[in-house]
Coordinates of N, CA and C in Angstrom, one line a residue:
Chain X
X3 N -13.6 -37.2 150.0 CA -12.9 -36.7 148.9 C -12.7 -35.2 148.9
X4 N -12.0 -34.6 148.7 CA -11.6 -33.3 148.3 C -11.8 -32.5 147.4
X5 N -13.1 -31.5 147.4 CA -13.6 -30.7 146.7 C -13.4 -29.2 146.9
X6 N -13.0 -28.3 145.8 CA -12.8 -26.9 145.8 C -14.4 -26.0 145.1
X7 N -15.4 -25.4 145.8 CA -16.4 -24.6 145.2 C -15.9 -23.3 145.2
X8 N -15.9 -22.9 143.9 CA -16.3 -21.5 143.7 C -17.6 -20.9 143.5
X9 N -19.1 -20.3 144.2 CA -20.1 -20.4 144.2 C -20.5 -19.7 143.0
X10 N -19.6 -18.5 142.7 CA -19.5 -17.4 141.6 C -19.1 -17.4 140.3
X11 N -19.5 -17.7 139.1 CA -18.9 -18.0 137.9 C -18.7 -16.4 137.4
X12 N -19.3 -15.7 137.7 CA -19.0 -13.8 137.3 C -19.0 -13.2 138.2
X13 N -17.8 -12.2 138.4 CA -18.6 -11.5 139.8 C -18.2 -9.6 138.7
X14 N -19.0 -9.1 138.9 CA -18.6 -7.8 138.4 C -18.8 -6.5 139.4
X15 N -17.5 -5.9 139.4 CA -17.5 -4.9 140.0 C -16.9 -3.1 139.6
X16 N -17.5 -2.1 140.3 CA -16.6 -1.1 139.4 C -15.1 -0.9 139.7
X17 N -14.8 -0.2 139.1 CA -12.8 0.3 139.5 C -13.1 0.8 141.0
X18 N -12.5 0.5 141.7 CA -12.2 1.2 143.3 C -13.0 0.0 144.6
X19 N -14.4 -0.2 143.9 CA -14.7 -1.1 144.8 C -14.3 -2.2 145.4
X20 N -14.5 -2.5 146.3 CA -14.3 -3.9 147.4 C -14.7 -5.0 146.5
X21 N -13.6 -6.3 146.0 CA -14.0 -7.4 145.8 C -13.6 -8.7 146.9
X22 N -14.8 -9.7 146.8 CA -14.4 -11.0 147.8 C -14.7 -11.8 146.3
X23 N -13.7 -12.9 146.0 CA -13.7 -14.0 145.7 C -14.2 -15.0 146.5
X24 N -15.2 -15.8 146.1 CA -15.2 -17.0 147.9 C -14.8 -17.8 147.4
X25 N -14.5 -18.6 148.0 CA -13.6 -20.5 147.6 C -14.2 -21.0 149.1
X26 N -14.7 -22.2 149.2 CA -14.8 -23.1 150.1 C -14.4 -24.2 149.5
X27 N -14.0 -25.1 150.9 CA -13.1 -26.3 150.2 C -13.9 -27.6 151.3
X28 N -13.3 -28.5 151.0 CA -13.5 -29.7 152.2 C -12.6 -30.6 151.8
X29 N -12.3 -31.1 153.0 CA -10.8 -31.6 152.6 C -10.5 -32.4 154.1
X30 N -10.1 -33.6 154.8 CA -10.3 -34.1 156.2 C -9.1 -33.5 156.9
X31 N -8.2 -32.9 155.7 CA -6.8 -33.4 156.7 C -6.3 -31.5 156.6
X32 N -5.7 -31.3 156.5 CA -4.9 -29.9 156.9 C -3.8 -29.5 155.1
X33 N -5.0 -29.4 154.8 CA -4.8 -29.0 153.1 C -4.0 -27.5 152.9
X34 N -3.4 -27.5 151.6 CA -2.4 -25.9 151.3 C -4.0 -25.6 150.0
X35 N -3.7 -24.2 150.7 CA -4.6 -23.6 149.6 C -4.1 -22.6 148.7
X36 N -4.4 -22.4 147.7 CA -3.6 -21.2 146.7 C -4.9 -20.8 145.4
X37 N -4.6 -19.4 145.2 CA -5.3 -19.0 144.5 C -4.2 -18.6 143.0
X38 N -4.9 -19.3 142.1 CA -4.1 -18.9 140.4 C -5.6 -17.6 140.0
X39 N -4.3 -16.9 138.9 CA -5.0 -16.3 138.2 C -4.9 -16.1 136.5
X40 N -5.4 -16.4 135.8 CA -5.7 -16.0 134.6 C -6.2 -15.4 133.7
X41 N -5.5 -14.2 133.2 CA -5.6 -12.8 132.3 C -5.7 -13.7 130.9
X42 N -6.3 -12.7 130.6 CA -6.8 -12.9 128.7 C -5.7 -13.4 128.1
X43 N -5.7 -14.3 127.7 CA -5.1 -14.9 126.2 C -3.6 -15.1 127.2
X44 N -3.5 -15.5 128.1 CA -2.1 -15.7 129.1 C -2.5 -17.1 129.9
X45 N -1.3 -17.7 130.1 CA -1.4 -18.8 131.1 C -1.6 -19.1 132.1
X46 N -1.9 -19.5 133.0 CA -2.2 -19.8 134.4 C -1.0 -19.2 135.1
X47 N -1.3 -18.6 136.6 CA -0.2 -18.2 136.7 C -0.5 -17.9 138.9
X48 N 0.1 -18.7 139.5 CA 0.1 -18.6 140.4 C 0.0 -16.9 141.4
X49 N -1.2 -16.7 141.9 CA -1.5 -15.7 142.8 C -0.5 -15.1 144.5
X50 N -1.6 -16.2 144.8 CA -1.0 -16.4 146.4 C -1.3 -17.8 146.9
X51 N -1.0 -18.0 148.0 CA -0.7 -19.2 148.9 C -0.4 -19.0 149.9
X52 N -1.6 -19.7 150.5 CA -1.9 -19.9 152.0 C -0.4 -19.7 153.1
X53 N 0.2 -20.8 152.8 CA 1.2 -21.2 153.5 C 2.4 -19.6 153.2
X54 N 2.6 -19.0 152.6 CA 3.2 -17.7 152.7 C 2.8 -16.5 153.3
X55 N 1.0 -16.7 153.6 CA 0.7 -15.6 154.0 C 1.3 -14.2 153.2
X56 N 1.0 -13.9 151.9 CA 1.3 -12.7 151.5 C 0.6 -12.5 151.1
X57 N 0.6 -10.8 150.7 CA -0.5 -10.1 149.6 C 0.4 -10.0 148.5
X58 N -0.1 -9.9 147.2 CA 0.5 -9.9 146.0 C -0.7 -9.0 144.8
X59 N -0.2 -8.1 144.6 CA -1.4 -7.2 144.1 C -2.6 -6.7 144.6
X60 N -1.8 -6.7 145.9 CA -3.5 -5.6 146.4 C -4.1 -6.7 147.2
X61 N -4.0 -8.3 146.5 CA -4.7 -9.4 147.3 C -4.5 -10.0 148.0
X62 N -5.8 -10.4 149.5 CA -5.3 -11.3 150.4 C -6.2 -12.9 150.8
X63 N -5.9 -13.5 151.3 CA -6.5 -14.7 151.2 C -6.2 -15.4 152.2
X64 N -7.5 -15.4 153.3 CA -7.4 -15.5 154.7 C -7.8 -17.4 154.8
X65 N -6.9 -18.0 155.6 CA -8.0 -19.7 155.5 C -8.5 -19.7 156.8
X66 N -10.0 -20.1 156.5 CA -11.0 -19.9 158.2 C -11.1 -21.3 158.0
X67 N -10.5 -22.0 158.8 CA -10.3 -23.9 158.8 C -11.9 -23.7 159.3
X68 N -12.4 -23.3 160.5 CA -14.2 -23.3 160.9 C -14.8 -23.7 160.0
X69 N -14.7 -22.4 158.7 CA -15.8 -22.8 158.0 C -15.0 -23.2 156.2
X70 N -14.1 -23.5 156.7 CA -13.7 -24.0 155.5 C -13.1 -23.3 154.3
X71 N -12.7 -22.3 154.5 CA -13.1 -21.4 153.3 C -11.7 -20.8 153.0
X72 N -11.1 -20.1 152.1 CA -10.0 -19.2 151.6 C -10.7 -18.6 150.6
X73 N -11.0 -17.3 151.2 CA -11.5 -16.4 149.8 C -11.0 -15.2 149.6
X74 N -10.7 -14.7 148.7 CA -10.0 -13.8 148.1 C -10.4 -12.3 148.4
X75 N -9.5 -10.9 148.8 CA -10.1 -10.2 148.7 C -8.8 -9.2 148.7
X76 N -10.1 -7.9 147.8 CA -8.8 -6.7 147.9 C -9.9 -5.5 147.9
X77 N -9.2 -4.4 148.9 CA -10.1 -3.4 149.1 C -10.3 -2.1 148.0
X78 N -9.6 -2.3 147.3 CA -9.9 -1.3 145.9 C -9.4 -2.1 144.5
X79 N -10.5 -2.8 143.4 CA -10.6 -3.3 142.6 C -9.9 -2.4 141.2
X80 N -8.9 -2.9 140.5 CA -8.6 -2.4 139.4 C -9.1 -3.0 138.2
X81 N -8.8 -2.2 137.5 CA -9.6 -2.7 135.8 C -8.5 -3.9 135.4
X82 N -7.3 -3.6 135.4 CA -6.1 -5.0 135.3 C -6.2 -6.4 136.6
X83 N -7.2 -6.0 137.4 CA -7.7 -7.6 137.9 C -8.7 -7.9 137.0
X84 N -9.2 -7.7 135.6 CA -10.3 -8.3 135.3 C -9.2 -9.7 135.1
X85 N -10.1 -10.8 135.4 CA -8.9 -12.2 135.1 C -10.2 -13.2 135.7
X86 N -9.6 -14.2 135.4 CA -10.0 -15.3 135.8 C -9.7 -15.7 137.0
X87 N -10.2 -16.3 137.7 CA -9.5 -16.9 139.6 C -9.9 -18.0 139.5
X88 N -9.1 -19.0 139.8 CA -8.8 -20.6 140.6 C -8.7 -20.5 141.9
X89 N -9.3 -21.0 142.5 CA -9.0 -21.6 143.8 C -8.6 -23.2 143.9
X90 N -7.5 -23.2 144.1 CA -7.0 -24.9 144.8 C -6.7 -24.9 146.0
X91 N -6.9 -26.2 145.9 CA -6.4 -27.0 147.2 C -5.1 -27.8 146.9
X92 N -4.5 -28.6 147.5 CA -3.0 -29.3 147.5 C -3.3 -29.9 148.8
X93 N -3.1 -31.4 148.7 CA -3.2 -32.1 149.9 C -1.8 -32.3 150.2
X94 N -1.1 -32.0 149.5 CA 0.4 -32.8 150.5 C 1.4 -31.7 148.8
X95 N 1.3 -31.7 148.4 CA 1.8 -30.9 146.8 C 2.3 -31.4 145.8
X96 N 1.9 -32.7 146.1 CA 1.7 -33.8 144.7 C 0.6 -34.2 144.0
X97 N -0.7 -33.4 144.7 CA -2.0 -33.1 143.5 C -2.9 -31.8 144.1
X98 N -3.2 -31.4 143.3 CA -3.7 -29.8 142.8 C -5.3 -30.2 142.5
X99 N -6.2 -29.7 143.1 CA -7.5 -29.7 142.8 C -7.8 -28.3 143.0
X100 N -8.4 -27.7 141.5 CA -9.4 -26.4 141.0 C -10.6 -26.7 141.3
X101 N -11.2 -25.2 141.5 CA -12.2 -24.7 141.7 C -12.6 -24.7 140.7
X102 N -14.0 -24.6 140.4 CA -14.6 -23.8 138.6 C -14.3 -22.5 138.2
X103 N -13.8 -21.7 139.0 CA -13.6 -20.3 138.5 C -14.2 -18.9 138.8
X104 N -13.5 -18.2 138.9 CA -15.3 -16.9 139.2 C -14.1 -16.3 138.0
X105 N -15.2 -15.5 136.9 CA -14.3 -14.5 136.4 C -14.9 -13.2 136.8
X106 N -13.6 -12.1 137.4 CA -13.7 -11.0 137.6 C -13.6 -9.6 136.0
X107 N -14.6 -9.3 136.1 CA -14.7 -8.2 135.8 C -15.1 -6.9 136.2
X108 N -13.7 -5.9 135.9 CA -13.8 -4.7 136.6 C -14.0 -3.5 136.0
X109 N -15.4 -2.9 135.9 CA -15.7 -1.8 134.9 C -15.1 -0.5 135.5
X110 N -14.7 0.1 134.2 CA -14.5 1.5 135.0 C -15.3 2.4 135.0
Chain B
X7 N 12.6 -16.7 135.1 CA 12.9 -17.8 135.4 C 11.4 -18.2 135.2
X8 N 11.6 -20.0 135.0 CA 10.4 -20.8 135.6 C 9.3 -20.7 134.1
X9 N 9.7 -20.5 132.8 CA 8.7 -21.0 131.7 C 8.4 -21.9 131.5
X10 N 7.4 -22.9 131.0 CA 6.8 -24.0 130.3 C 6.4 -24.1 129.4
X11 N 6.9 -24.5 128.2 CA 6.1 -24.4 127.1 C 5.7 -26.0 127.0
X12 N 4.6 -25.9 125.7 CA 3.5 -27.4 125.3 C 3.7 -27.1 123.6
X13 N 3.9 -27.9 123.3 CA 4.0 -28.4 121.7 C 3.2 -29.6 121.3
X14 N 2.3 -29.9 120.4 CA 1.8 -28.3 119.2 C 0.8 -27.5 120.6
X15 N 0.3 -26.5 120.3 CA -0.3 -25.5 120.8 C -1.6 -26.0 120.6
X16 N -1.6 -26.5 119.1 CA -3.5 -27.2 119.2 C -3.0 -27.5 118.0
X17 N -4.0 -29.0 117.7 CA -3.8 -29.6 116.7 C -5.1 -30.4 116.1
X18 N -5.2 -31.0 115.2 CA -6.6 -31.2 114.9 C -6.3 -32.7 114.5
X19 N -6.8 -34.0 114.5 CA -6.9 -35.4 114.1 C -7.8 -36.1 113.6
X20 N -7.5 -37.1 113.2 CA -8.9 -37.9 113.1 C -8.6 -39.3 113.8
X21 N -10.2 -39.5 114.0 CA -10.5 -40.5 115.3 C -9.8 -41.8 114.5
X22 N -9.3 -42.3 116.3 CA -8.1 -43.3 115.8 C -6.8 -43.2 115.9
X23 N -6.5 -42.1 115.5 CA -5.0 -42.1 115.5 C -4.6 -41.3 117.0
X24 N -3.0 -41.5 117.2 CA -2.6 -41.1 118.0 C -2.1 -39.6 117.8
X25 N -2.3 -38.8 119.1 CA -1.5 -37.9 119.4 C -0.4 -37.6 120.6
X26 N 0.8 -37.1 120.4 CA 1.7 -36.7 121.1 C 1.9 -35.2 121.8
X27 N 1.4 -35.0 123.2 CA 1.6 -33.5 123.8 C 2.9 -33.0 124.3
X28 N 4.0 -33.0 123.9 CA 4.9 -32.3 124.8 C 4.7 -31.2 125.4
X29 N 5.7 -31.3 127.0 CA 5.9 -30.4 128.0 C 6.8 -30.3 128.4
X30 N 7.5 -28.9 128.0 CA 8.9 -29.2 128.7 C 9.2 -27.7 129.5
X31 N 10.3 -27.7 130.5 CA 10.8 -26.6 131.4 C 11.9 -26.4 130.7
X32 N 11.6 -25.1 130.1 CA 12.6 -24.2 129.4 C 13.6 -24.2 130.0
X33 N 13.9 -23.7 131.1 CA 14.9 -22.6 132.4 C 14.8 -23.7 133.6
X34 N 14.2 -24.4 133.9 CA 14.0 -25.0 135.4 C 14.6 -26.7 135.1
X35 N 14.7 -27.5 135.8 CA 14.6 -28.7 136.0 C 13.9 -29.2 136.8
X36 N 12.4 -30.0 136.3 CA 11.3 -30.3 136.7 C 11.3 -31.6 137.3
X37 N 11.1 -32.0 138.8 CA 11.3 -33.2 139.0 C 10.1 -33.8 138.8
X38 N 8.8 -33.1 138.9 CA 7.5 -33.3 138.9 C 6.8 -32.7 138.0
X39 N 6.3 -33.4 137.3 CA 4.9 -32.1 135.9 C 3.8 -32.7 136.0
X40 N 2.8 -32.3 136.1 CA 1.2 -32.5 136.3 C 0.6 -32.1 134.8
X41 N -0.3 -33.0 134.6 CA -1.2 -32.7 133.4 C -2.6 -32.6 133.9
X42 N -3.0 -31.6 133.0 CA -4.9 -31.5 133.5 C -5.4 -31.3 132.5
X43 N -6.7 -31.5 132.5 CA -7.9 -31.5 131.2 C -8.9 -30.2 131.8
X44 N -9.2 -29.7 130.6 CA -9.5 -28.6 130.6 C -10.7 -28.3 129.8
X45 N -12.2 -29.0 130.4 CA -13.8 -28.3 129.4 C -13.6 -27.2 129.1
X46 N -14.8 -26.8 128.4 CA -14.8 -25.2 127.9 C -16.0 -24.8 129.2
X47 N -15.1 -23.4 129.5 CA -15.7 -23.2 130.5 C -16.1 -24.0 132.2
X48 N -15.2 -24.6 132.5 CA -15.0 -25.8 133.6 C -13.9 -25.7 133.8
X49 N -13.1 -26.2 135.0 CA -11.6 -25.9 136.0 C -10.8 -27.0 135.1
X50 N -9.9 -27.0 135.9 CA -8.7 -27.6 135.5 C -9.0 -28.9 135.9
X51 N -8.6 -30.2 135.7 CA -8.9 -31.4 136.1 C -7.9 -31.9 136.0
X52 N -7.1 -32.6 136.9 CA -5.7 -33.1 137.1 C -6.1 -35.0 136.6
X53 N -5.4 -34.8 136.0 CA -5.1 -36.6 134.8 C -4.0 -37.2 135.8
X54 N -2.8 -36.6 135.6 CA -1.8 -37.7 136.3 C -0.8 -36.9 136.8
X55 N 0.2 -37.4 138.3 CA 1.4 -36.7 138.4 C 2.5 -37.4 138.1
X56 N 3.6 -36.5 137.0 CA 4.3 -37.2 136.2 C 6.0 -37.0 137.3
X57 N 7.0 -38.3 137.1 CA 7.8 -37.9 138.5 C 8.9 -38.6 137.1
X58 N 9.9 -37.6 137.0 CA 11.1 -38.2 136.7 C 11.4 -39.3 136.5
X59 N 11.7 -40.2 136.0 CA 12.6 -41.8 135.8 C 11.2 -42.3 136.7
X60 N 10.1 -42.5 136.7 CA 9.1 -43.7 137.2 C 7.6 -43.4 136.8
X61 N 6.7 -44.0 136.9 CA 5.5 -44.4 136.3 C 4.9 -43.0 136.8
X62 N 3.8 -42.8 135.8 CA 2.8 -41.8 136.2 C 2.1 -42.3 137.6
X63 N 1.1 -41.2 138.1 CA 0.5 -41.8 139.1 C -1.4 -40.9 138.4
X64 N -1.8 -41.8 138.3 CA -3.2 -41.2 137.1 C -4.1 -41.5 138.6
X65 N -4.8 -40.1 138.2 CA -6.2 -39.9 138.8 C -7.5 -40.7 138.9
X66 N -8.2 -41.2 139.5 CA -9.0 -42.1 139.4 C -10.2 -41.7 138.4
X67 N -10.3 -42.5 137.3 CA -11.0 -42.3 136.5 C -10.3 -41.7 135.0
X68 N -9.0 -41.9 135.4 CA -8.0 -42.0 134.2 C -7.2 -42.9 133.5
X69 N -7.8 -43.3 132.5 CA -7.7 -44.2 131.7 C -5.6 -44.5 131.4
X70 N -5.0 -44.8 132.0 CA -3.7 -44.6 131.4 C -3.2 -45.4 130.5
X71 N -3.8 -46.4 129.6 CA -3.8 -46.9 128.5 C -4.0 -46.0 127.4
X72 N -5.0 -44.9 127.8 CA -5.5 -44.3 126.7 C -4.4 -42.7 126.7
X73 N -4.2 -42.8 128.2 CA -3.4 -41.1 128.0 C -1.8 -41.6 128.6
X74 N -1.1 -42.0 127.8 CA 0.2 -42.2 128.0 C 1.5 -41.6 128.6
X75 N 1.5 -41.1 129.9 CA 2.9 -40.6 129.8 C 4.0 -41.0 130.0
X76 N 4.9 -40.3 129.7 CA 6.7 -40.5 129.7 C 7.1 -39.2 130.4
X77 N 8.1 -39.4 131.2 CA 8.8 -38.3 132.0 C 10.3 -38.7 131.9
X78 N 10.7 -38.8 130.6 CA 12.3 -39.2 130.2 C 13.4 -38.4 131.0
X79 N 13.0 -37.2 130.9 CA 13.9 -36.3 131.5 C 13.4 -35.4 132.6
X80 N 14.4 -34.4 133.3 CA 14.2 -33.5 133.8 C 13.6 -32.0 133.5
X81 N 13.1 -32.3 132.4 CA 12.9 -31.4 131.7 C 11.7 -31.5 130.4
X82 N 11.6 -32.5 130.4 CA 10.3 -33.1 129.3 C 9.2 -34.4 130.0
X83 N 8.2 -34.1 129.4 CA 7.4 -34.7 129.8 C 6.2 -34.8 128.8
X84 N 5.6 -35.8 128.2 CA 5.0 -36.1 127.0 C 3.5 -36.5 127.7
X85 N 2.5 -36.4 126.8 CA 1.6 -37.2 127.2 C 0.5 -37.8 125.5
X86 N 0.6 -39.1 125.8 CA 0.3 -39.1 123.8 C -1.2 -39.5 124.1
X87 N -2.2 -39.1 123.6 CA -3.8 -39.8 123.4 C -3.7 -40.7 122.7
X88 N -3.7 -41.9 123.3 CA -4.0 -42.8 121.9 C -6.1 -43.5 121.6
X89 N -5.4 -44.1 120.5 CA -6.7 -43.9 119.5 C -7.9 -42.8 120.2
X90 N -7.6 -41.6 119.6 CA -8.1 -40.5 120.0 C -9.4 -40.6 119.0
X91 N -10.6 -40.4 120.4 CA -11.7 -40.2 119.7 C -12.5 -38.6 120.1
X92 N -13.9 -38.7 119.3 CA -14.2 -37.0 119.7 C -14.2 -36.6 120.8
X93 N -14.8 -37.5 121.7 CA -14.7 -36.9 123.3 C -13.6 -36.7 124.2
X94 N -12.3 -36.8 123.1 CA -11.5 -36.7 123.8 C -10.4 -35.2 123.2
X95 N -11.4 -34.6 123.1 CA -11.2 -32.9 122.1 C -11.5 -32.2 123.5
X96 N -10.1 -31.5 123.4 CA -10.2 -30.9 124.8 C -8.8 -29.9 125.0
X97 N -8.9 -29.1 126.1 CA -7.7 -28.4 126.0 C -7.0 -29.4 127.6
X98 N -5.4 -29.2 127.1 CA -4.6 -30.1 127.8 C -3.6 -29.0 127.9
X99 N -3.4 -29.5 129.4 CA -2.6 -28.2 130.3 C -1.6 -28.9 131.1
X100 N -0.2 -28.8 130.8 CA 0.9 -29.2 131.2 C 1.3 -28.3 132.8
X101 N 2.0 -28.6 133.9 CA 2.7 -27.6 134.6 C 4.1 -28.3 135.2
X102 N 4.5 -27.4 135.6 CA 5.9 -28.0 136.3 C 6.4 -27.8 137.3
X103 N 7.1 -29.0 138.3 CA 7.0 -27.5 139.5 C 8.4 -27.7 140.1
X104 N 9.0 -26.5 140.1 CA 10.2 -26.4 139.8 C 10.8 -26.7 141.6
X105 N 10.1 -26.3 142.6 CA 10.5 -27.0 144.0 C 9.3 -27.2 144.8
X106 N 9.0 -27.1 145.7 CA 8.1 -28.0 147.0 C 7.0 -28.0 146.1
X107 N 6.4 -26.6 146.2 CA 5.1 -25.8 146.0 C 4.9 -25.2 145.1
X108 N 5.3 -25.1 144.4 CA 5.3 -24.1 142.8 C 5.5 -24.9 141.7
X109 N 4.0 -24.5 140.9 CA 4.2 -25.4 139.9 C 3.9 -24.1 138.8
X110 N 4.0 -24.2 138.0 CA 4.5 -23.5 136.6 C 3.5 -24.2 135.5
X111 N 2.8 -23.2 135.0 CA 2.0 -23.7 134.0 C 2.4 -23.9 132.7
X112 N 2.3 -24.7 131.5 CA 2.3 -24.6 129.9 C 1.2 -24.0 129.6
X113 N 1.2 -23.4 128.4 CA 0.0 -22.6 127.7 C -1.3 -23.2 127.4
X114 N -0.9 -24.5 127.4 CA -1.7 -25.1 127.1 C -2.2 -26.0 125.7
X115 N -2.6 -26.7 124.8 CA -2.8 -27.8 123.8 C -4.5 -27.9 123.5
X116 N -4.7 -27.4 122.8 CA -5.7 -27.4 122.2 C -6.3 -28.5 121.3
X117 N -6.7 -30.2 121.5 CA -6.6 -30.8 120.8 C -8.5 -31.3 120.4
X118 N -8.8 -31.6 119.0 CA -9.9 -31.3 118.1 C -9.7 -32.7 117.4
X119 N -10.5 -33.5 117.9 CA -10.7 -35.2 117.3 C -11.8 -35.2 116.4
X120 N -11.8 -35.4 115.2 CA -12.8 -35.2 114.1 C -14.0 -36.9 113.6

């Protein structure tokens, strides 16, 4: 069965510093992964995805099939990433399985 | 481009009766909308995928007697709780996905079974 961990329910860091989001997944077959994110009092709102390979805000999100993982990262943390992060999985893109969440907070 | 809205926003019942969630794509035409349930503090939890003109396809462990959907249109997509009881007080999250890979969120339904 196909499960997304996020090991991190808070991760806090100051303005400038390096954040990693981790996500590990397991999954048998050759899964799409994508990270959502959600800002205060706002809706869910798609990040990035695996399959585009892009950065979008400073963030990147590498998939290491080895060890299973797509975790999030950007090398200088702003106070407008404090948000919530999803990590999914998509087995084919007719179902969507979340992660529990890490929320980022970025002190200045 | 690409909004969702969910009607009502949150609503409050008492156990027993039915409720009705609309979801619809403002700007897009939705061949596909996904519903998830949503603990306080816990991920998203996908219920069923909803496909234009044919049957939901419910997640294992989803009651589809109890969570009804209809996908009438291209553009709407309902899901009603019937005889809604307290454990079934929860927030409910519509999305849409307008081509392959992109799905579009609703705000979400805040629903409170008394």
């Amino acid at each position: 069965a196909q499960r997304v961990t996020q090991p991190e329910k808070l991760l806090s860091v100051f303005k400038g510093a390096p954040v990693e989001l981790k996500c590990n997944y397991s999954y048998s077959g050759s899964p799409e992964l994508f990270w959502y994110v959600q800002y205060s009092r706002q809706r869910l709102q798609l990040l990035l995805r695996h399959i585009s390979r892009e950065s979008i805000k400073g963030f990147t999100a590498d998939l290491n099939k080895g060890e299973t993982s797509f975790h999030l990262k950007k090398p200088f943390a702003q106070e407008e990433d404090s948000a919530m992060y999803y990590c999914a999985l998509s087995p084919d893109f007719n179902k969507f399985y979340f992660g529990s969440g890490t929320k980022l907070n970025v002190k200045p | 481009g690409a909004v969702v809205s969910q009607h009502p926003s949150w609503v409050i019942c008492k156990s027993g009766t039915s409720v009705k969630i609309e979801c619809r794509s403002l700007d897009f035409q939705a061949t596909t909308m996904f519903w998830y349930r949503q603990f306080p503090k816990q991920s998203l939890m996908l219920m069923a995928t909803s496909n234009e003109g044919s049957k939901a396809t419910y997640e294992q462990g989803v009651e589809k007697d109890k969570f009804l959907i209809n996908h009438a249109s291209l553009t709407l997509s309902t899901l009603t709780v019937t005889s809604a009881h307290p454990e079934d007080s929860s927030f409910y999250i519509c999305s849409a996905r307008k081509n392959t890979d992109t799905q579009y969120f609703g705000p979400g339904t805040r629903l409170t079974v008394l």
